XYZ file of N, CA, C and O in Angstrom:
488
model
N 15.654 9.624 2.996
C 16.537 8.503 3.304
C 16.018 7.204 2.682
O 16.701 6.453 1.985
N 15.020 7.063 2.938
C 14.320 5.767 2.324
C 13.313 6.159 1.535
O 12.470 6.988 1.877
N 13.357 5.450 0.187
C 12.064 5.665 -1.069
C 11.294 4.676 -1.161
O 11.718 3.520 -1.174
N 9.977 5.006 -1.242
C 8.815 4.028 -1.415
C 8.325 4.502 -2.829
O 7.718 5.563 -2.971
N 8.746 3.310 -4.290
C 7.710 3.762 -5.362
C 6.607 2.518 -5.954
O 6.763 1.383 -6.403
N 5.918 3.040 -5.797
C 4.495 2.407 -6.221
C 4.190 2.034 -7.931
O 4.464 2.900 -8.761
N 3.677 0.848 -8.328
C 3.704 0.649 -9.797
C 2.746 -0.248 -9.579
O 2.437 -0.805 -8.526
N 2.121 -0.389 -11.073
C 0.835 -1.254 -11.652
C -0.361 -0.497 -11.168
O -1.002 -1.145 -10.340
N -0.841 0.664 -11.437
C -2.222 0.910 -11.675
C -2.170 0.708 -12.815
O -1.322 0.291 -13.604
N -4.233 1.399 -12.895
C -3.641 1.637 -14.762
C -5.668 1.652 -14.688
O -6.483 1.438 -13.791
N -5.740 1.927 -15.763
C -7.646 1.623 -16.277
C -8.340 0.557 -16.316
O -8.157 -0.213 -17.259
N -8.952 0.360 -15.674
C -9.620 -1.316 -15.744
C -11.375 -0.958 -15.674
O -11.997 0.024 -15.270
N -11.774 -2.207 -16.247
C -13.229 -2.102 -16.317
C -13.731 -2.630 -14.903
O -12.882 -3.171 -14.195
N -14.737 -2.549 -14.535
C -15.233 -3.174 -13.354
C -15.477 -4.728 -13.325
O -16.112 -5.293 -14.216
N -15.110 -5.169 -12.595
C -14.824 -6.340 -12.158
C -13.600 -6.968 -13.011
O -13.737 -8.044 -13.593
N -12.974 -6.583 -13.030
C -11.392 -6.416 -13.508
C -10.504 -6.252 -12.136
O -10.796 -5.808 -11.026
N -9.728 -6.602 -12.487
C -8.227 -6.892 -11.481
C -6.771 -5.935 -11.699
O -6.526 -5.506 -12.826
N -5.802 -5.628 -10.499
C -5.063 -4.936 -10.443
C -4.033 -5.590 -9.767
O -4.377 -6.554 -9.083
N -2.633 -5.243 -9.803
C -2.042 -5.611 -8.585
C -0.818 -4.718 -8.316
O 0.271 -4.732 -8.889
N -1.209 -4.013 -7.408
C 0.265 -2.644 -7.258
C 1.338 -3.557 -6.090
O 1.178 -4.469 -5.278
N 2.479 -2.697 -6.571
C 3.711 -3.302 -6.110
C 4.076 -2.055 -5.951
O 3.756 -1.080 -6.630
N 5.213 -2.157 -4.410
C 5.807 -0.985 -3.874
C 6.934 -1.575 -3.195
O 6.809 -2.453 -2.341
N 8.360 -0.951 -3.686
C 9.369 -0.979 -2.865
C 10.095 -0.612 -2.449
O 10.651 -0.122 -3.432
N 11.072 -0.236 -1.145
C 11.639 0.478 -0.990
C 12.804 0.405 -0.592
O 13.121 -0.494 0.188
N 13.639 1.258 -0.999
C 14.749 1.324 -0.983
C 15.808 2.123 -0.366
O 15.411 3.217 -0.767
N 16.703 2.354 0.211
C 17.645 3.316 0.658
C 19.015 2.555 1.582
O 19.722 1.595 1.275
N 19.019 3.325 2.657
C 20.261 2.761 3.054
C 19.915 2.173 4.712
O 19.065 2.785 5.358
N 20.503 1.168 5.233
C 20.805 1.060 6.424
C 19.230 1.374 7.112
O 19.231 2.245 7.983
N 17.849 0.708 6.775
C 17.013 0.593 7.715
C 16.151 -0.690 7.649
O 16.494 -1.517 6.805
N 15.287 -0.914 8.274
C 14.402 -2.028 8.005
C 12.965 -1.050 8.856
O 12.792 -0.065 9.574
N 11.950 -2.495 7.939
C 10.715 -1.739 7.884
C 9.632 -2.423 9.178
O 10.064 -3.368 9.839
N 8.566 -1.998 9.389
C 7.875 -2.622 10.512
C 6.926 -3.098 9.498
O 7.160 -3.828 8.534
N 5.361 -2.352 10.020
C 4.560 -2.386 9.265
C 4.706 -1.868 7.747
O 5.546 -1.005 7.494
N 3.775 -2.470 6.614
C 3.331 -1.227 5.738
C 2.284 -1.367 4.911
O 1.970 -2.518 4.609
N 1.647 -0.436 4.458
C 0.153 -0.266 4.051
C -0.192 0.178 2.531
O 0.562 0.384 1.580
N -0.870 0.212 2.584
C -1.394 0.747 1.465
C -2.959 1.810 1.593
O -3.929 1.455 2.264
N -2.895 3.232 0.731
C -3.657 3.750 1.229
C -4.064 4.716 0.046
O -3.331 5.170 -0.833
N -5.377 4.911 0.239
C -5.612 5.363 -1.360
C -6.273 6.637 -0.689
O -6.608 6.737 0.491
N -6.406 7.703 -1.807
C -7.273 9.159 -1.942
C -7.994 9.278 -3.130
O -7.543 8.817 -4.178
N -9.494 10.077 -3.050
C -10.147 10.367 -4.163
C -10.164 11.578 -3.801
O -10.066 12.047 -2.667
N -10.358 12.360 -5.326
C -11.069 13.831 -5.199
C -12.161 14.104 -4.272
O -13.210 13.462 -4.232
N -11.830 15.171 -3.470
C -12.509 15.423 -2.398
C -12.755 14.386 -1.244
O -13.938 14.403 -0.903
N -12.243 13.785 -0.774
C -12.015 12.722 -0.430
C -10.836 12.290 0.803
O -9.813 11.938 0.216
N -10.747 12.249 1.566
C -9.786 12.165 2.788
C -9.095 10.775 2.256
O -9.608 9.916 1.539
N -7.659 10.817 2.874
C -7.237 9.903 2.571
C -7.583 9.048 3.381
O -7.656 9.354 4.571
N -7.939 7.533 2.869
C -8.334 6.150 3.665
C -7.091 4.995 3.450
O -6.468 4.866 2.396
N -6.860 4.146 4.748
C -6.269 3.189 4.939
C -7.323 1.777 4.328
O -8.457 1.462 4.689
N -6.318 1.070 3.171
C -7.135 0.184 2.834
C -6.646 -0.818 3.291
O -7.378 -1.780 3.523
N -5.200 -0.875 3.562
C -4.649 -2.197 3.760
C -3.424 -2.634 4.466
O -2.529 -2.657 3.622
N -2.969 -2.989 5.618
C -1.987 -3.082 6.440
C -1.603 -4.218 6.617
O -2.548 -5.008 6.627
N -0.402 -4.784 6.800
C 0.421 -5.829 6.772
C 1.597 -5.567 7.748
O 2.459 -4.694 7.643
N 1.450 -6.536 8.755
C 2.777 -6.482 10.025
C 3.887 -7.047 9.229
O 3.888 -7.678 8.171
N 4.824 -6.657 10.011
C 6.154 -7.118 9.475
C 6.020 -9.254 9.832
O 6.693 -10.150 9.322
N 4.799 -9.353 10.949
C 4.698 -10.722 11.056
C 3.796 -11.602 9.878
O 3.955 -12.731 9.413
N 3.062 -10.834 9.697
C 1.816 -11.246 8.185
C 0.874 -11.142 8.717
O 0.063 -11.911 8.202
N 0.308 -10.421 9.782
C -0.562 -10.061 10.367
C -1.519 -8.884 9.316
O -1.022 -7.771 9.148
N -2.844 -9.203 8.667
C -3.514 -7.862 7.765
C -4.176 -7.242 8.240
O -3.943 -7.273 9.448
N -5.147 -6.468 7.953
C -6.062 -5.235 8.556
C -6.562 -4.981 7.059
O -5.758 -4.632 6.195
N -8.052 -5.186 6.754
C -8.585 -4.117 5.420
C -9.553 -3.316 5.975
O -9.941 -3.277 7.142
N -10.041 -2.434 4.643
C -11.226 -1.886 5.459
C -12.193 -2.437 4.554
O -12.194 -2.884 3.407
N -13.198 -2.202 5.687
C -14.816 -3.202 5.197
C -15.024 -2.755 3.795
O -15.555 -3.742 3.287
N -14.896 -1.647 2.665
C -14.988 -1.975 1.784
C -14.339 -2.425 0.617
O -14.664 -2.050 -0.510
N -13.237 -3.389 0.907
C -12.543 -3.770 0.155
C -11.973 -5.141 1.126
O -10.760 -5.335 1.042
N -12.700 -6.015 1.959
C -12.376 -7.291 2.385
C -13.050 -8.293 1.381
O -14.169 -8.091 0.909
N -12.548 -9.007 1.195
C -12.566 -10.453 0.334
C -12.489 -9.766 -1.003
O -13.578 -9.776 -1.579
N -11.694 -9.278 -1.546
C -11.891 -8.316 -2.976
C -10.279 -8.403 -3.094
O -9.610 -9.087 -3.869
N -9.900 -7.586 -2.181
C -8.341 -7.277 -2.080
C -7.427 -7.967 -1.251
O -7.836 -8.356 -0.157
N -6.069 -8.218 -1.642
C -5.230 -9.023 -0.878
C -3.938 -7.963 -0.648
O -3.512 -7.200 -1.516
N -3.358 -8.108 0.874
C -1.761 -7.442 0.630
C -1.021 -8.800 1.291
O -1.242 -9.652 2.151
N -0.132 -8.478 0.443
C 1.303 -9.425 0.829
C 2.353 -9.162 0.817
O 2.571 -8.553 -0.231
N 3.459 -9.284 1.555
C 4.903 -8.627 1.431
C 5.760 -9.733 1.146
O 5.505 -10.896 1.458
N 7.136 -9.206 0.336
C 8.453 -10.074 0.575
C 9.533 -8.941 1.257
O 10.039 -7.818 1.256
N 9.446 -9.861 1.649
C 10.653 -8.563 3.153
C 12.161 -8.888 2.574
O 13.080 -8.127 2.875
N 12.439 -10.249 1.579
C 13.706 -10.240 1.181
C 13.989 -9.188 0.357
O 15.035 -8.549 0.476
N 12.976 -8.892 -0.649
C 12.611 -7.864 -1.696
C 12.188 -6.226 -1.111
O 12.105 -5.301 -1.918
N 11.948 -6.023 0.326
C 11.599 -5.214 0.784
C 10.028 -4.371 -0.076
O 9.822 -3.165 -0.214
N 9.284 -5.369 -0.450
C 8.389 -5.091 -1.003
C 6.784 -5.139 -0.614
O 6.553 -6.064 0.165
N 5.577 -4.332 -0.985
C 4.427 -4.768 -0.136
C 3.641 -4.929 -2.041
O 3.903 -4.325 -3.081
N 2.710 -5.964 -1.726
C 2.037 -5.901 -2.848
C 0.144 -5.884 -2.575
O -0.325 -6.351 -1.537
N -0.474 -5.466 -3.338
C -2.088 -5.390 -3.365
C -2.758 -5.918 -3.998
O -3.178 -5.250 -4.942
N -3.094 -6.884 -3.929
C -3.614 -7.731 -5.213
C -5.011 -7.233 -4.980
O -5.487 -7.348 -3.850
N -5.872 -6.564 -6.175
C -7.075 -5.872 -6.126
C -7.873 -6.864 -7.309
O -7.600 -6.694 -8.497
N -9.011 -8.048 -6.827
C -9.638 -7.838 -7.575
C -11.338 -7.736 -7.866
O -11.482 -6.654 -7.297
N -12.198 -7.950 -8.159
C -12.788 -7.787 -8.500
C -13.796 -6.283 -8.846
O -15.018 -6.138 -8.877
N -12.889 -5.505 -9.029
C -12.704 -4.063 -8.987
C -14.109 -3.016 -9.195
O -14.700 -3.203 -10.258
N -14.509 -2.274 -8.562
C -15.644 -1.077 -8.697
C -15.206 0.214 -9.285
O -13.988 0.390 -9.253
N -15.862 1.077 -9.769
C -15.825 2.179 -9.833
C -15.455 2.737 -8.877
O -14.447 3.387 -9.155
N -15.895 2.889 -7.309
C -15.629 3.196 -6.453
C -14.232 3.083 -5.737
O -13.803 3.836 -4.863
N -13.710 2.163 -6.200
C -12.361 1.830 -5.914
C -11.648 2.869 -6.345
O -10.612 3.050 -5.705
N -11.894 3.747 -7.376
C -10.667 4.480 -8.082
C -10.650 5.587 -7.048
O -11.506 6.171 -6.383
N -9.209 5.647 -7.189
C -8.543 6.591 -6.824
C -7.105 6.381 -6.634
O -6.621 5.334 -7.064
N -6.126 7.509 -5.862
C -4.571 7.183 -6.151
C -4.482 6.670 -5.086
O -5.148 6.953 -4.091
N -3.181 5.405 -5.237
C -3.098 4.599 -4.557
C -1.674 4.560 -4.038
O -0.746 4.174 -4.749
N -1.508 4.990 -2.713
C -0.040 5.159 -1.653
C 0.357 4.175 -0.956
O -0.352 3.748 -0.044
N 1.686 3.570 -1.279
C 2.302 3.217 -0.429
C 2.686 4.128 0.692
O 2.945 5.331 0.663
N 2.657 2.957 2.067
C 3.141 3.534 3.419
C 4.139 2.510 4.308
O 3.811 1.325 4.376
N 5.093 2.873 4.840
C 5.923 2.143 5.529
C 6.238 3.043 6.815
O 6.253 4.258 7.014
N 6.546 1.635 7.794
C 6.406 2.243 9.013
C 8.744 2.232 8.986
O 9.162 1.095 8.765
N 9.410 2.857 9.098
C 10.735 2.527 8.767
C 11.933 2.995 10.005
O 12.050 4.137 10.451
N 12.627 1.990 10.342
C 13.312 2.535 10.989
C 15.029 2.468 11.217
O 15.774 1.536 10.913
N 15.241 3.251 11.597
C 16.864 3.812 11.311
C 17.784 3.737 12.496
O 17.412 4.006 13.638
N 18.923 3.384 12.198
C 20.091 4.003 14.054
C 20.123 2.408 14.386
O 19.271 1.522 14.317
N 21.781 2.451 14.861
C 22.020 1.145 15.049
C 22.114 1.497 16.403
O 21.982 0.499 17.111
N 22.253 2.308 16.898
C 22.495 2.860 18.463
C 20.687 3.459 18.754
O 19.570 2.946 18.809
N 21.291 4.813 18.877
C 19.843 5.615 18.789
C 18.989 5.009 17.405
O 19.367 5.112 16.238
N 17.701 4.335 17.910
C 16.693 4.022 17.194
C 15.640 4.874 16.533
O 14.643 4.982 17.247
N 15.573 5.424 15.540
C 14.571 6.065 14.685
C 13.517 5.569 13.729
O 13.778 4.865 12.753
N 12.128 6.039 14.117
C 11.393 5.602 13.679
C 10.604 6.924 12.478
O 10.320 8.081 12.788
N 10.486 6.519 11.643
C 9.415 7.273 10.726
C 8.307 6.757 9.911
O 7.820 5.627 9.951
N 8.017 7.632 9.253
C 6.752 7.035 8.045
C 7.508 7.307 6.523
O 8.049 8.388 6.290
N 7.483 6.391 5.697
C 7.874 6.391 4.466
C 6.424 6.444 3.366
O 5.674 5.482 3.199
N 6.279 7.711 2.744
C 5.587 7.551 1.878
C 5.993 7.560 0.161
O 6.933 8.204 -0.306
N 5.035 6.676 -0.646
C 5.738 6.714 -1.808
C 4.752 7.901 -2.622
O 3.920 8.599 -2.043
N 4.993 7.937 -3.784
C 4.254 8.968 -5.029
C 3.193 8.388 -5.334
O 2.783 9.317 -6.028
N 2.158 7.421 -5.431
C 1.167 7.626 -5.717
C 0.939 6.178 -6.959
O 1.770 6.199 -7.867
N 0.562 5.751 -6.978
C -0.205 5.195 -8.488
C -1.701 5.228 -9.189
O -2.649 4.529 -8.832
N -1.705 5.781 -9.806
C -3.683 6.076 -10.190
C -4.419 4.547 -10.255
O -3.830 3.537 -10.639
N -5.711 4.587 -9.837
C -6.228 3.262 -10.049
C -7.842 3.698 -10.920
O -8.762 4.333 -10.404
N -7.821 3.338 -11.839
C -9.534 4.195 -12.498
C -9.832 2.773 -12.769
O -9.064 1.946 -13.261
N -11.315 2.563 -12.296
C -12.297 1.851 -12.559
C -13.483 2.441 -13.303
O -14.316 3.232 -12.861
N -13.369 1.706 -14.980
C -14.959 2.146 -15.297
C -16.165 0.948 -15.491
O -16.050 -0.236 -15.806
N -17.396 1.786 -15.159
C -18.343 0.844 -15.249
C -18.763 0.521 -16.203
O -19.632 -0.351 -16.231
């Protein structure tokens, strides 16, 4: 029902900068929260970055004062401004939305998008 696609990774050297953009689209819902959340090989997926529908954030300790998220809710969009970038940073990088549906009966789900690669070399 609703699509989340993710854009702007790409190869960067370390201490180099990124900034992914994700938006989503479909019919007849609005969004709560939404995040951003990356995976490495072998690697569980981790929450890096959350944003309330109020502008309320959440990072995780290894990526505070480095990385920024910001949304335009006119645009239905979340963005990540990544910089000063590690090796460690790489991996694919997911949009997440918290989304919900029903003008009567209220539905809530999770919207995930496809992915964007993020490679950092040293």
């Amino acid at each position: 029902q609703v699509q989340l696609v993710e854009s702007g990774g790409g190869l960067v050297q370390a201490g180099g900068s990124l900034k992914l953009s994700c938006v989503a689209s479909g019919s007849s819902f609005s969004i709560n929260a939404m995040a951003w959340y990356r995976q490495a090989p072998g690697h569980q997926r981790e929450l890096v970055a959350l944003i309330t529908s109020a502008g309320a954030r959440n990072y995780a300790d290894s990526v505070k004062d480095r990385f920024t998220i910001s949304r335009d809710n006119a645009k239905n969009t979340v963005y990540l401004q990544m910089n000063n970038l590690k090796p460690e940073d790489t991996a694919k990088y997911f949009c997440n939305a918290e989304i919900v549906t029903g003008s009567f009966l209220r539905l809530t789900s999770q919207a995930w998008g496809q992915g964007t690669q993020v490679t950092v070399s040293s």
